[in-house]
mmCIF file of C-alpha atoms in Angstrom:
data_model
loop_
_atom_site.group_PDB
_atom_site.id
_atom_site.type_symbol
_atom_site.label_atom_id
_atom_site.label_comp_id
_atom_site.label_asym_id
_atom_site.label_seq_id
_atom_site.Cartn_x
_atom_site.Cartn_y
_atom_site.Cartn_z
ATOM 1 C CA GLN O 4 172.167 69.542 140.809
ATOM 2 C CA LEU O 5 171.597 68.928 144.482
ATOM 3 C CA GLN O 6 168.318 68.103 145.687
ATOM 4 C CA LEU O 7 166.513 66.501 149.702
ATOM 5 C CA VAL O 8 162.623 65.793 148.629
ATOM 6 C CA GLU O 9 160.975 65.337 152.034
ATOM 7 C CA SER O 10 157.564 64.491 152.455
ATOM 8 C CA GLY O 11 155.535 61.790 154.309
ATOM 9 C CA GLY O 12 154.631 64.839 157.075
ATOM 10 C CA GLY O 13 151.169 65.523 158.383
ATOM 11 C CA LEU O 14 148.219 65.394 161.559
ATOM 12 C CA VAL O 15 148.384 61.924 163.134
ATOM 13 C CA GLN O 16 146.849 61.114 166.921
ATOM 14 C CA PRO O 17 149.037 60.759 169.818
ATOM 15 C CA GLY O 18 150.240 57.063 169.875
ATOM 16 C CA GLY O 19 150.107 57.220 166.158
ATOM 17 C CA SER O 20 153.281 56.213 163.157
ATOM 18 C CA LEU O 21 154.505 58.601 160.255
ATOM 19 C CA ARG O 22 157.010 57.977 158.252
ATOM 20 C CA LEU O 23 158.875 60.443 156.629
ATOM 21 C CA SER O 24 161.683 59.800 153.662
ATOM 22 C CA CYS O 25 164.023 62.106 151.641
ATOM 23 C CA VAL O 26 165.192 61.166 148.431
ATOM 24 C CA VAL O 27 168.295 63.146 148.165
ATOM 25 C CA SER O 28 169.656 64.029 144.101
ATOM 26 C CA GLY O 29 172.595 65.495 142.015
ATOM 27 C CA LEU O 30 174.883 65.269 144.958
ATOM 28 C CA SER O 31 177.716 61.188 144.301
ATOM 29 C CA ASN O 32 178.830 60.649 148.081
ATOM 30 C CA ASP O 33 177.797 61.333 151.687
ATOM 31 C CA ALA O 34 179.572 61.129 155.243
ATOM 32 C CA GLY O 35 175.474 60.242 156.374
ATOM 33 C CA ILE O 36 171.781 61.493 155.837
ATOM 34 C CA GLY O 37 170.068 62.626 158.956
ATOM 35 C CA TRP O 38 166.904 64.092 160.037
ATOM 36 C CA PHE O 39 166.785 67.222 162.281
ATOM 37 C CA ARG O 40 163.276 69.661 163.638
ATOM 38 C CA GLN O 41 161.973 72.398 164.993
ATOM 39 C CA ALA O 42 159.499 72.854 167.345
ATOM 40 C CA PRO O 43 158.011 76.559 167.112
ATOM 41 C CA GLY O 44 160.068 78.701 169.812
ATOM 42 C CA LYS O 45 162.436 75.799 169.598
ATOM 43 C CA GLU O 46 166.211 75.811 168.653
ATOM 44 C CA ARG O 47 166.388 72.526 166.158
ATOM 45 C CA GLU O 48 168.190 69.440 167.482
ATOM 46 C CA GLY O 49 169.250 66.590 165.324
ATOM 47 C CA VAL O 50 166.798 63.528 165.780
ATOM 48 C CA SER O 51 168.311 60.554 163.945
ATOM 49 C CA CYS O 52 171.121 59.967 161.413
ATOM 50 C CA VAL O 53 172.929 57.096 159.366
ATOM 51 C CA SER O 54 175.695 56.362 157.911
ATOM 52 C CA ARG O 55 176.840 55.752 154.235
ATOM 53 C CA LEU O 56 176.418 52.459 153.799
ATOM 54 C CA GLY O 57 174.260 52.824 157.224
ATOM 55 C CA GLY O 58 175.888 50.553 158.941
ATOM 56 C CA SER O 59 175.678 53.489 161.500
ATOM 57 C CA THR O 60 172.846 55.088 163.233
ATOM 58 C CA ASN O 61 172.154 57.334 165.764
ATOM 59 C CA TYR O 62 169.576 58.724 167.380
ATOM 60 C CA ALA O 63 168.428 60.738 170.260
ATOM 61 C CA ASP O 64 166.979 60.436 173.756
ATOM 62 C CA SER O 65 163.788 61.472 172.967
ATOM 63 C CA VAL O 66 162.993 59.174 170.471
ATOM 64 C CA LYS O 67 165.252 56.487 170.562
ATOM 65 C CA GLY O 68 162.641 52.921 171.314
ATOM 66 C CA ARG O 69 160.386 55.094 168.582
ATOM 67 C CA PHE O 70 161.927 56.203 165.607
ATOM 68 C CA THR O 71 163.908 53.973 163.225
ATOM 69 C CA ILE O 72 165.490 55.960 160.399
ATOM 70 C CA SER O 73 166.749 53.647 157.711
ATOM 71 C CA ARG O 74 168.353 54.104 154.085
ATOM 72 C CA ASP O 75 168.128 52.692 150.127
ATOM 73 C CA ASN O 76 170.967 53.828 148.404
ATOM 74 C CA ALA O 77 169.458 52.477 145.395
ATOM 75 C CA LYS O 78 166.602 54.965 145.011
ATOM 76 C CA ASN O 79 168.516 57.627 146.937
ATOM 77 C CA THR O 80 166.627 57.318 150.063
ATOM 78 C CA VAL O 81 166.363 57.504 153.170
ATOM 79 C CA HIS O 82 163.506 56.897 155.874
ATOM 80 C CA LEU O 83 161.937 57.628 159.578
ATOM 81 C CA GLN O 84 159.780 55.950 160.630
ATOM 82 C CA MET O 85 158.077 57.618 163.704
ATOM 83 C CA ASN O 86 156.105 55.235 166.082
ATOM 84 C CA SER O 87 153.720 56.061 169.467
ATOM 85 C CA LEU O 88 154.134 60.259 168.475
ATOM 86 C CA LYS O 89 153.976 62.499 171.441
ATOM 87 C CA PRO O 90 152.743 65.962 170.410
ATOM 88 C CA GLU O 91 155.939 66.730 172.055
ATOM 89 C CA ASP O 92 157.338 65.725 168.754
ATOM 90 C CA THR O 93 155.226 68.136 166.867
ATOM 91 C CA ALA O 94 157.556 70.823 164.726
ATOM 92 C CA VAL O 95 159.686 70.744 161.293
ATOM 93 C CA TYR O 96 161.664 68.091 160.444
ATOM 94 C CA TYR O 97 164.669 68.770 158.318
ATOM 95 C CA CYS O 98 166.028 66.142 156.393
ATOM 96 C CA ALA O 99 170.110 67.520 155.781
ATOM 97 C CA VAL O 100 173.647 66.311 154.140
ATOM 98 C CA LEU O 101 175.643 65.394 156.769
ATOM 99 C CA TRP O 102 179.762 65.873 156.647
ATOM 100 C CA ARG O 103 179.823 63.403 159.678
ATOM 101 C CA CYS O 104 176.803 61.150 161.097
ATOM 102 C CA ALA O 105 176.363 63.104 164.784
ATOM 103 C CA LEU O 106 173.403 64.862 166.039
ATOM 104 C CA VAL O 107 174.888 68.520 165.542
ATOM 105 C CA LEU O 108 173.981 71.738 163.254
ATOM 106 C CA THR O 109 178.108 72.196 163.019
ATOM 107 C CA SER O 110 177.320 68.668 161.146
ATOM 108 C CA VAL O 111 174.814 69.413 158.537
ATOM 109 C CA ARG O 112 176.098 70.005 154.851
ATOM 110 C CA TYR O 113 172.508 70.905 153.226
ATOM 111 C CA TRP O 114 169.187 70.845 154.875
ATOM 112 C CA GLY O 115 165.949 70.203 152.796
ATOM 113 C CA GLN O 116 163.581 72.076 153.110
ATOM 114 C CA GLY O 117 160.889 70.690 155.909
ATOM 115 C CA THR O 118 158.398 68.517 156.275
ATOM 116 C CA GLN O 119 155.730 69.691 159.466
ATOM 117 C CA VAL O 120 155.135 66.734 161.503
ATOM 118 C CA THR O 121 151.951 67.769 164.058
ATOM 119 C CA VAL O 122 150.554 65.248 166.602
ATOM 120 C CA SER O 123 147.549 65.793 168.556
ATOM 121 C CA SER O 124 144.222 64.590 168.806
#
């Protein structure tokens, strides 16, 4: 049975850092793993994704230079290191198994349950 379990969300002050983790189980292969987010009253948007072997990554312009995605296939885990966080990064962050490493909703094969990230002083 496929499971995506996210962790690492929480409350952080502007300029701070958080590290999100997503453990994927019950899936023998994927084309990529991504992170999407949805802020209150806004549409869900792609944040970052990494290809199956980790050789290719994509980032939304709004997070380039601040967020870093990585994956450890031995542990079936994908991390999203988020630095220099801003209030506008506040959202529910969703891990997703992808058909391809692209930051569009149509690339999503399976969704995780989401984890809340709040950036506020």
